Coordinates of C-alpha atoms in Angstrom, one line a residue:
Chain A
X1295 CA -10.6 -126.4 38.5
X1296 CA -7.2 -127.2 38.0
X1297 CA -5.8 -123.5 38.0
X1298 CA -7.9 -123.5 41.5
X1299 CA -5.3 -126.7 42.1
X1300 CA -2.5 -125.2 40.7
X1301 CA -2.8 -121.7 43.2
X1302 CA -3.3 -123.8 46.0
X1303 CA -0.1 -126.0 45.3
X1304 CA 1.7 -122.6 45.0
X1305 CA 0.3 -121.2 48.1
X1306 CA 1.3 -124.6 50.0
X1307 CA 5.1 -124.1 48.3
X1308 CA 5.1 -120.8 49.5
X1309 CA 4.3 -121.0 53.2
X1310 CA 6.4 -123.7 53.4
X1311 CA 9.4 -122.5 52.4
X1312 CA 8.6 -119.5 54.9
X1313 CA 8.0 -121.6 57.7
X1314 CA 8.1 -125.1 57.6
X1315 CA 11.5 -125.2 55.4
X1316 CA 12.8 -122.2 56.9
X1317 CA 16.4 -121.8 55.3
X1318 CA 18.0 -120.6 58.5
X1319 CA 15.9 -122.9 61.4
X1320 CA 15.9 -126.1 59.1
X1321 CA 18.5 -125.8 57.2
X1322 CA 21.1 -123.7 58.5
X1323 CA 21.5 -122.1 55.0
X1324 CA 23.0 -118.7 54.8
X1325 CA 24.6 -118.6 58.7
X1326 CA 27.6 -116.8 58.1
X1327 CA 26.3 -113.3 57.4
X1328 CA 22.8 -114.3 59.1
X1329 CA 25.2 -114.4 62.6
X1330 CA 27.8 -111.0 60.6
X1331 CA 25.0 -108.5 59.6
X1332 CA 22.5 -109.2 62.5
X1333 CA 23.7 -106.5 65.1
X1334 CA 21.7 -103.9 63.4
X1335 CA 18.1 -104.0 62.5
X1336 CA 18.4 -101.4 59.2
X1337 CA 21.8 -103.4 57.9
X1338 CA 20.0 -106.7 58.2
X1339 CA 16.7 -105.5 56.5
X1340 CA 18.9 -104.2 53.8
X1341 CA 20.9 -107.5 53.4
X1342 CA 17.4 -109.8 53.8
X1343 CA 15.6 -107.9 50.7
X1344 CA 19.2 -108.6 48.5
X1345 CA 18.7 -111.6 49.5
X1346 CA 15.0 -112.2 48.4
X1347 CA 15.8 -109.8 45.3
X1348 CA 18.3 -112.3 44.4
X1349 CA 16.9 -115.8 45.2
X1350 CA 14.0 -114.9 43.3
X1351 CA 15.5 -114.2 40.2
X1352 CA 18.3 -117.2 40.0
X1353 CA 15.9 -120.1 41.3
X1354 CA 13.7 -119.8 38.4
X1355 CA 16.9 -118.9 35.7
X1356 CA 18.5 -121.9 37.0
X1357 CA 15.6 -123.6 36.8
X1358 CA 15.4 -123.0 33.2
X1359 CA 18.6 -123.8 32.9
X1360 CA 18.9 -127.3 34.2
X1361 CA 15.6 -128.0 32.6
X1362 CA 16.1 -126.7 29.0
X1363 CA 20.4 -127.2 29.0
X1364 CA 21.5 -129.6 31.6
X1365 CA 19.1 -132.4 31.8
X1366 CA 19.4 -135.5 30.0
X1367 CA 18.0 -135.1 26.9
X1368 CA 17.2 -131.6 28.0
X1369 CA 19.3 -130.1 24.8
X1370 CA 16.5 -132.2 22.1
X1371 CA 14.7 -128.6 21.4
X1372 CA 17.6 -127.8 19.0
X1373 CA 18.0 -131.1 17.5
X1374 CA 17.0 -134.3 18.3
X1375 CA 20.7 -135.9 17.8
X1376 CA 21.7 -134.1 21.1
X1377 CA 18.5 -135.8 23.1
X1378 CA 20.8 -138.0 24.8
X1379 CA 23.5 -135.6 26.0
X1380 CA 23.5 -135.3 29.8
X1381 CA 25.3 -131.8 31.3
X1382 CA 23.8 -132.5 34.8
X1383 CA 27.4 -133.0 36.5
X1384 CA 27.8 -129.1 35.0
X1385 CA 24.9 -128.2 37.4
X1386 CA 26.7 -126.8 40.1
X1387 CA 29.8 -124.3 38.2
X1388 CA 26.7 -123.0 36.0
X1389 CA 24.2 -122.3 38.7
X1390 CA 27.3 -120.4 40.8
X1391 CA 27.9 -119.2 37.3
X1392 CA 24.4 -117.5 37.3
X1393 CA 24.2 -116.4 41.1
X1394 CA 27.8 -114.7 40.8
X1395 CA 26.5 -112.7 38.0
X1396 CA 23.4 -111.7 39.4
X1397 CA 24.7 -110.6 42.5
X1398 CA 27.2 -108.6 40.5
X1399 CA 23.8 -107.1 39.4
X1400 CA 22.3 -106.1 42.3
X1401 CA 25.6 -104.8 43.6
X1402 CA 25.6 -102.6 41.1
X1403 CA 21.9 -101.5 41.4
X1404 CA 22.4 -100.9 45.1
X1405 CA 25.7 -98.8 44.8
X1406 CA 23.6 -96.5 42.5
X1407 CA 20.4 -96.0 44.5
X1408 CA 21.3 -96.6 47.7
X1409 CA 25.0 -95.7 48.4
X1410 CA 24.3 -95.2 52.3
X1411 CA 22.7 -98.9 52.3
X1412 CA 25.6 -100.0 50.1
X1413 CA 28.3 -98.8 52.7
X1414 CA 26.8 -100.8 55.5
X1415 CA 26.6 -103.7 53.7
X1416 CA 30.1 -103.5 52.7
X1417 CA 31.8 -106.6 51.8
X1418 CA 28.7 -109.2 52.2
X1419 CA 27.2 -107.8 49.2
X1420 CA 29.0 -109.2 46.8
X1421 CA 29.8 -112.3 49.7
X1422 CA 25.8 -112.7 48.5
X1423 CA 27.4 -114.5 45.8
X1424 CA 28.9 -117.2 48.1
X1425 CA 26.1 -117.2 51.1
X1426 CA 24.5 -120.4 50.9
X1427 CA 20.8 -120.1 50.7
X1428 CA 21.2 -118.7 47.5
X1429 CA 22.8 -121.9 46.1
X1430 CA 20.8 -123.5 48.6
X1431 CA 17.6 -122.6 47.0
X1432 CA 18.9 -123.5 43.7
X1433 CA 19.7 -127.0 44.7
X1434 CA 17.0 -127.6 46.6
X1435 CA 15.0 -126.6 43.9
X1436 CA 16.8 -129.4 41.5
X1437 CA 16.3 -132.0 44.7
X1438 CA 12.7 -131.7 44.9
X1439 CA 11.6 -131.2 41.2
X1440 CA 9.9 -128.2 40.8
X1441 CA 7.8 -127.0 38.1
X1442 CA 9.1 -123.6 36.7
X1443 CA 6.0 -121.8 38.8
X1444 CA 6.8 -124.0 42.0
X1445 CA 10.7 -122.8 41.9
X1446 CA 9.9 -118.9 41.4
X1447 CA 7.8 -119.2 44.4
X1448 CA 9.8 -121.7 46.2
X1449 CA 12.6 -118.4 45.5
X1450 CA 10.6 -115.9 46.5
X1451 CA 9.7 -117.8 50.0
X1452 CA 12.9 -119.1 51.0
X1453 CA 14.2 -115.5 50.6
X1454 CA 11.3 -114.1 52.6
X1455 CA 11.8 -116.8 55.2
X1456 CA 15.5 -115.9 55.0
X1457 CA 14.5 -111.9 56.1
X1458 CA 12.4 -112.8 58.3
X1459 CA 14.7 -115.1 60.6
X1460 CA 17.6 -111.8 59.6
X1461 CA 15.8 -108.9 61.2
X1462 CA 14.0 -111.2 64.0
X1463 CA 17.4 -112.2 65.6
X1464 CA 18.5 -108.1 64.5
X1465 CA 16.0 -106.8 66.7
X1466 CA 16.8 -109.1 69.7
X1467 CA 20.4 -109.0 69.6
X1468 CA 19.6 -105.2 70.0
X1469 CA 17.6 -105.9 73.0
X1470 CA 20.2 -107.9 74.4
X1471 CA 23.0 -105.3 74.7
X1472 CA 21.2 -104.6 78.0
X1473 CA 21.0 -108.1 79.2
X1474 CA 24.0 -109.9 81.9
X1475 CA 25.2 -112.7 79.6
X1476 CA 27.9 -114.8 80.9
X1477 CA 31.3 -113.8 79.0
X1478 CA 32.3 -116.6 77.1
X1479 CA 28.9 -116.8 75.8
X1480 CA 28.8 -113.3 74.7
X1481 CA 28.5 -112.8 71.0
X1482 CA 28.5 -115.7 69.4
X1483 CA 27.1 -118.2 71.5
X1484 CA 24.1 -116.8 73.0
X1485 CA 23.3 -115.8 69.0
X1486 CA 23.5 -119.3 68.4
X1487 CA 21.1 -120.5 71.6
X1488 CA 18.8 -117.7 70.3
X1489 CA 18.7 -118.9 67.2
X1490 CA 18.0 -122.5 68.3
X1491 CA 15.0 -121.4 70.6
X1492 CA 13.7 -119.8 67.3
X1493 CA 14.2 -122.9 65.4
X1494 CA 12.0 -124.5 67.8
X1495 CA 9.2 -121.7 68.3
X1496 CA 9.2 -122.2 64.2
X1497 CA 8.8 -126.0 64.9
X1498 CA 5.1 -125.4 66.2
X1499 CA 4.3 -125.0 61.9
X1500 CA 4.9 -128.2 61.1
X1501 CA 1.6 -129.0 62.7
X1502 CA 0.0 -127.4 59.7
X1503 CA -1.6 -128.6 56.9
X1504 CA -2.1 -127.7 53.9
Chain B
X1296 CA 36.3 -105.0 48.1
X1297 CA 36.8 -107.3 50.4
X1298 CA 39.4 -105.6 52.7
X1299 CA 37.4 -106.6 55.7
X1300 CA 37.8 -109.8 54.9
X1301 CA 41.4 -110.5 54.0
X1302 CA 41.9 -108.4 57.7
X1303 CA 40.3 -109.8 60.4
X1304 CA 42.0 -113.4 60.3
X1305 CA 44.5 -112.6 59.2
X1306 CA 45.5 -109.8 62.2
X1307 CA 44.3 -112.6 65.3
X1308 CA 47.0 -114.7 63.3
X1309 CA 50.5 -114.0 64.0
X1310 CA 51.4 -116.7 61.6
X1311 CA 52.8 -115.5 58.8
X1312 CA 56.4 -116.3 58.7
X1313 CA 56.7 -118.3 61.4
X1314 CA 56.7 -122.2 61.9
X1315 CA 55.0 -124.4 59.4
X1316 CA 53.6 -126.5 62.1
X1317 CA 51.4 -123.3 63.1
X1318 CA 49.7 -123.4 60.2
X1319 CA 48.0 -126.7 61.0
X1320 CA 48.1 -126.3 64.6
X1321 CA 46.2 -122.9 65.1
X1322 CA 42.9 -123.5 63.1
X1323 CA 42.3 -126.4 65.7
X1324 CA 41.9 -123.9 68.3
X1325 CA 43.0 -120.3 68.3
X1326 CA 41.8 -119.9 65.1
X1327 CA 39.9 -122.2 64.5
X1328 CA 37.6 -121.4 61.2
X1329 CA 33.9 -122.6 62.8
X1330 CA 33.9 -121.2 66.5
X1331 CA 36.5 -118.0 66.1
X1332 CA 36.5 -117.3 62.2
X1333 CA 32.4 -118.2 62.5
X1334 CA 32.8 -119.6 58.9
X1335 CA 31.4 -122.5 57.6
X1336 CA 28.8 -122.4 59.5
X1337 CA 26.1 -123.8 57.4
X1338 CA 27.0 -127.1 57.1
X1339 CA 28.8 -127.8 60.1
X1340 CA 25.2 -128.0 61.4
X1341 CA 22.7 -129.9 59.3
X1342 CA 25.1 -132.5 58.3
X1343 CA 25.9 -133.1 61.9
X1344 CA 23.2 -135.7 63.0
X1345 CA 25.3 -138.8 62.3
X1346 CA 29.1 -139.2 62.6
X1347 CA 29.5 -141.4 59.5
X1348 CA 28.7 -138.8 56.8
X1349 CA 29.9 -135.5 59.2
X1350 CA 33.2 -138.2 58.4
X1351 CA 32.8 -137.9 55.0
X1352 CA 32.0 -134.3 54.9
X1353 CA 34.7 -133.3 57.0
X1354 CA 37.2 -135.1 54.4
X1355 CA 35.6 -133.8 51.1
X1356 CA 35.9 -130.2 52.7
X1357 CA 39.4 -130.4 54.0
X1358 CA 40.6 -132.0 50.2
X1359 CA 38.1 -128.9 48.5
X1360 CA 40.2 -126.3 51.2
X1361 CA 43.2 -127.4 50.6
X1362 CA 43.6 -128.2 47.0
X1363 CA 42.0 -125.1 46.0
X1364 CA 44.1 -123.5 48.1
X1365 CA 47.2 -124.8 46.5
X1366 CA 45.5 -124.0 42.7
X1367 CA 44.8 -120.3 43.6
X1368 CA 48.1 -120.0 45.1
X1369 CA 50.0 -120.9 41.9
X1370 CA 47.7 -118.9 40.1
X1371 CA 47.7 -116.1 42.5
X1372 CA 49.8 -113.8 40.5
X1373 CA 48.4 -114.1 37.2
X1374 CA 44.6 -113.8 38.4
X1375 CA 43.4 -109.8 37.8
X1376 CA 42.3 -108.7 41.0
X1377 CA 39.0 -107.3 39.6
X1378 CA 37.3 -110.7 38.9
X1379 CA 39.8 -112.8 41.3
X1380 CA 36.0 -113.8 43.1
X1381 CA 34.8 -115.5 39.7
X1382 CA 37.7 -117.3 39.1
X1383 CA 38.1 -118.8 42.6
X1384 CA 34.4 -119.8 42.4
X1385 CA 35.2 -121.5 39.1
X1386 CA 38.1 -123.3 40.5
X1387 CA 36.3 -124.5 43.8
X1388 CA 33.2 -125.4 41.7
X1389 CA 35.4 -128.1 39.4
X1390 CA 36.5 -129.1 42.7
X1391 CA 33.4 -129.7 44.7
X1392 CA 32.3 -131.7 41.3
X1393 CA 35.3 -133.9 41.5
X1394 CA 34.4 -134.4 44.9
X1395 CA 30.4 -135.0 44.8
X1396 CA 31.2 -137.3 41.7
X1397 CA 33.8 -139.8 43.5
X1398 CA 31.3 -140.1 46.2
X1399 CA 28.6 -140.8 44.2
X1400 CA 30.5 -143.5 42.3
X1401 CA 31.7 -145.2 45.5
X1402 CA 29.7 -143.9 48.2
X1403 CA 26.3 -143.2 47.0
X1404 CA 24.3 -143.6 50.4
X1405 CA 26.3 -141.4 51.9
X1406 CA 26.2 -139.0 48.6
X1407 CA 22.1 -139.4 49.0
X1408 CA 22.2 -138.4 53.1
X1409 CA 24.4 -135.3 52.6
X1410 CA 22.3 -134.1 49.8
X1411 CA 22.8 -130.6 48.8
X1412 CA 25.4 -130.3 51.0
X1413 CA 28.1 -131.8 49.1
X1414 CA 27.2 -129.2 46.4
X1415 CA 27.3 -126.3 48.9
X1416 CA 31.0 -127.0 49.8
X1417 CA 31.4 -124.4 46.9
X1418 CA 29.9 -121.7 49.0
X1419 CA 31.3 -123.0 52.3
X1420 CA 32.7 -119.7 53.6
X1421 CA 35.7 -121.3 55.0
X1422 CA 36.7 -122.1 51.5
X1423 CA 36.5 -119.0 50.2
X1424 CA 37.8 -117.1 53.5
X1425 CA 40.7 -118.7 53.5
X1426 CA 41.1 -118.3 49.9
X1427 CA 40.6 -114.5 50.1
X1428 CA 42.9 -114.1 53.2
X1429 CA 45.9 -116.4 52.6
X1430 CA 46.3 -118.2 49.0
X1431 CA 46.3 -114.9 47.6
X1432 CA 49.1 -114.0 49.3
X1433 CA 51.5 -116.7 50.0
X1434 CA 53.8 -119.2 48.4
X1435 CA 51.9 -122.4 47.2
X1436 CA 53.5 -124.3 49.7
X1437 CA 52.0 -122.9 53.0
X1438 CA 48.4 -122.5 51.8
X1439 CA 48.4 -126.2 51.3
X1440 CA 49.2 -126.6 54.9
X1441 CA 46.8 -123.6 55.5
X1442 CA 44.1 -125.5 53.9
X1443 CA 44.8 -128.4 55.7
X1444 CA 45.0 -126.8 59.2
X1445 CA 41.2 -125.3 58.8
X1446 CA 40.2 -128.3 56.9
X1447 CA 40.8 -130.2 60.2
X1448 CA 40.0 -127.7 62.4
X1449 CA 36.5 -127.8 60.9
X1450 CA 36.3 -131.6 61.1
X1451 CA 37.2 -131.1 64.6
X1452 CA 34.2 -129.3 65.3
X1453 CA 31.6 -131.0 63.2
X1454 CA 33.1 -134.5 64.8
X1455 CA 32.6 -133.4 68.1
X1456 CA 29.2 -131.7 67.9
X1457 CA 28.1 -135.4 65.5
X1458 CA 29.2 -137.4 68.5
X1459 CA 27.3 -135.7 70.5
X1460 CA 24.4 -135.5 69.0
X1461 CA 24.5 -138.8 68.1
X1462 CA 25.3 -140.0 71.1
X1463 CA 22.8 -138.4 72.7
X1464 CA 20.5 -138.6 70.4
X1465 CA 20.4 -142.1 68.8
X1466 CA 22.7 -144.0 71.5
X1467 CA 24.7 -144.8 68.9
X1468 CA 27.9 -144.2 67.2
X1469 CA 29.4 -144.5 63.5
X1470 CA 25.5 -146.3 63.4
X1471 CA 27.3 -148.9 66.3
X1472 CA 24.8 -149.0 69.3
X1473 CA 27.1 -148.1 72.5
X1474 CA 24.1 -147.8 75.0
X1475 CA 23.1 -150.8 76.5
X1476 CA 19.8 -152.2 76.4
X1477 CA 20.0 -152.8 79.8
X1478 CA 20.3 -148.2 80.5
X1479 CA 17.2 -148.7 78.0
X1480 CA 15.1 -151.0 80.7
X1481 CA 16.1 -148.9 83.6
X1482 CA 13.9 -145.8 81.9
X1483 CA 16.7 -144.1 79.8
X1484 CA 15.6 -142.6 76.9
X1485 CA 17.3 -140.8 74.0
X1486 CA 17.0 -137.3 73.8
X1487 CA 15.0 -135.9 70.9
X1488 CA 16.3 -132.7 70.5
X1489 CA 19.4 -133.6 69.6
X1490 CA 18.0 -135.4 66.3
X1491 CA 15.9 -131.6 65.5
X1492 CA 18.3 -128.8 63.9
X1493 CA 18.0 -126.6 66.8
X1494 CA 19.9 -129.5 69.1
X1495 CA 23.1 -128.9 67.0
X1496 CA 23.1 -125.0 68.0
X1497 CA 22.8 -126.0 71.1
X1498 CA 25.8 -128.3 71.0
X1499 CA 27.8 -125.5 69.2
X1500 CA 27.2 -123.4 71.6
X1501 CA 28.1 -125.3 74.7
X1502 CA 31.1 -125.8 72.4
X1503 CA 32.0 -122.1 71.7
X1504 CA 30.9 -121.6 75.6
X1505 CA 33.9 -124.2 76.6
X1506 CA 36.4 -122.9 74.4
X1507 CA 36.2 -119.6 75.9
X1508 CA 35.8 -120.4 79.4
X1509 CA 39.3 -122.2 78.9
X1510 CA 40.5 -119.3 77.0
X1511 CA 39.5 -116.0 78.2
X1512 CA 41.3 -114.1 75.8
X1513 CA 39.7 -115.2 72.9
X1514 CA 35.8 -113.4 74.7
X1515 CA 34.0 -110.9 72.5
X1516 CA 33.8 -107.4 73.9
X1517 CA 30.1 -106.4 73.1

């Protein structure tokens, strides 16, 4: 019964950090190479899986490390005189500490099997290390309490979310090459009315429950 | 690396060298770090339903932009190119901490409403933009005066787009009610979709959409 409880509670997590808490339409997490990378449907597919790849991987490490490090009274498993120590105001220079390494990691894995994927990403791969869902995530996840389970999906979601809103506003910014947009609008600001009208389309899932 | 980068701002500014007074001047409009630069981005929006903590945000990020510019500049020549990135995360990280601990001591309502925010000044890309494409490469001085220019000319932005969406949106003001009661009985009603995170790309983009209609040179080609 309560593994039955337990998958739903994932399942719930899950979904709605895809769509409820979408990084980009609630949160604005993650704009700056969202509005950079998005002129190209195979760039910003490219970028969106680095960016799942690598929010899955640091929400649950920080996780651990906040929970078994940071936290007051987190540090008692080695030995009980350090049960009060409290790191928590070191939260933030270790998480960045941890995402910065990671994404060194993934830069390197992409360089070697995909060197055509790593030129067009250019300089946001290793800018991964500063785009803001990814410390996002692992804040969010410190916020809202998760258990260790909760934050690796909560990870894996938000990223998914995050590819998701990528390659949707990709594919229409392709479309929209052929479309009369008034000049000072062009570029930027029509991206950012799109992406507003996509906030709101996503708005209709917050009717769900689950 | 990150060639790209340290280029594009750098070339629209015809800055370096000239008067100080630029420095602070252009990121208010010609260069200005949210609408032309698009940096920052992220929190210039969700913070932005309220004026009183986009106030407070605007100020922790200018101090965060300017100081660490100053710090990397001094440093600037004694940091190894190859893991420059690490180092200028480290030093903006000890910064942002600085910052989220002061306002937790002193303001801690305001600390609460901005959230994860305050902690995500360390990926703010304006921070580290402006870190990549001018404390590396000038005299302490200037990138002070650097920082402070886009520090502003993001609190510019995220001011304006807070007023009006909580104008609009609330009827009030710094949490003041400017509307009348009386607009209130004749049928007026606030504006929901100003309060929903989709009003404030709305408001940024009438923003952007004014800014170039006033200057046409600064339209993208696409």
């Amino acid at each position: 019964m309560s593994t039955l409880f337990l998958a739903a509670d994932l399942v719930s997590v899950f979904v709605r950090s895809i769509f409820i808490d979408n990084m980009i339409f609630a949160y604005f997490l993650g704009m700056c190479s969202y509005l950079a990378v998005s002129k190209n449907v195979k760039t910003a597919l490219g970028l969106g899986v680095a960016v799942v790849f690598v929010l899955t991987i640091t929400v649950p490490l920080n996780w651990l490390l906040l929970n078994k490090v940071l936290k007051e009274g987190a540090l008692a498993w080695i030995s009980p005189s350090l049960a009060k120590v409290d790191l928590s105001f070191l939260a933030f220079i270790m998480f960045i500490a941890t995402i910065a390494s990671m994404t060194q990691l993934v830069e390197m894995l992409v360089e070697k099997l995909s060197p055509e994927l790593y030129g067009a990403l250019g300089i946001f791969l290793p800018l991964i290390a500063v785009n803001c869902s990814i410390l996002g995530g692992s804040l969010f996840m410190q916020e809202r309490d998760y258990e260790l389970a909760e934050a690796a999906v909560f990870g894996l979601g938000s990223g998914v979310g995050w590819l998701i809103a990528i390659v949707a506003i990709a594919a229409i910014r392709m479309r929209l090459r052929y479309s009369d947009v008034p000049a000072p609008l062009r570029g930027l600001g029509i991206t950012f009315i799109i992406t507003g009208l996509m906030g709101i389309a996503f708005m209709s899932f917050l009717g769900i429950t689950l | 690396m990150s060639d790209v980068l340290v280029q594009s701002p750098a070339e629209k500014k015809p800055l370096l060298g000239k008067k100080e007074r630029k420095l602070i001047t252009d990121p208010l409009s010609d260069n200005n770090p949210v609408t032309i630069q698009v940096l920052g981005i992220c929190s210039a929006l969700a913070v932005t339903t309220q004026m009183k903590p986009t106030m407070v945000m605007a100020l922790s990020v200018t101090a965060v932009v300017a100081l660490s510019n100053l710090v990397i500049s001094l440093m600037r020549n004694a940091i190894p190119p190859r893991i420059r990135i690490i180092v200028q995360l480290t030093v903006v990280s000890v910064l942002v901490i600085l910052v989220d601990q002061i306002l937790k001591a002193y303001m801690y309502d305001i600390s609460k409403q901005l959230s994860v925010f305050v902690g995500l000044i360390i990926t703010n890309c304006i921070v580290m933009g402006r870190l990549e494409a001018y404390a590396m490469g000038n005299k302490p001085f200037p990138s002070l005066l650097d920082g402070l220019g886009n520090g502003f000319g993001y609190g510019a932005v995220i001011l304006t787009v807070a007023f009006f969406r909580e104008l609009l949106g609330s009827g009030k003001l710094f949490g003041f009610k400017v509307i009348p009661d009386a607009v209130y009985e004749a049928g007026y009603v606030n504006n929901g979709l100003m309060m929903i995170p989709a009003g404030a790309l709305f408001v940024v983009a009438c923003y952007i959409w004014v800014q170039r209609s006033f200057a046409k040179h600064l339209e993208e080609k696409e």
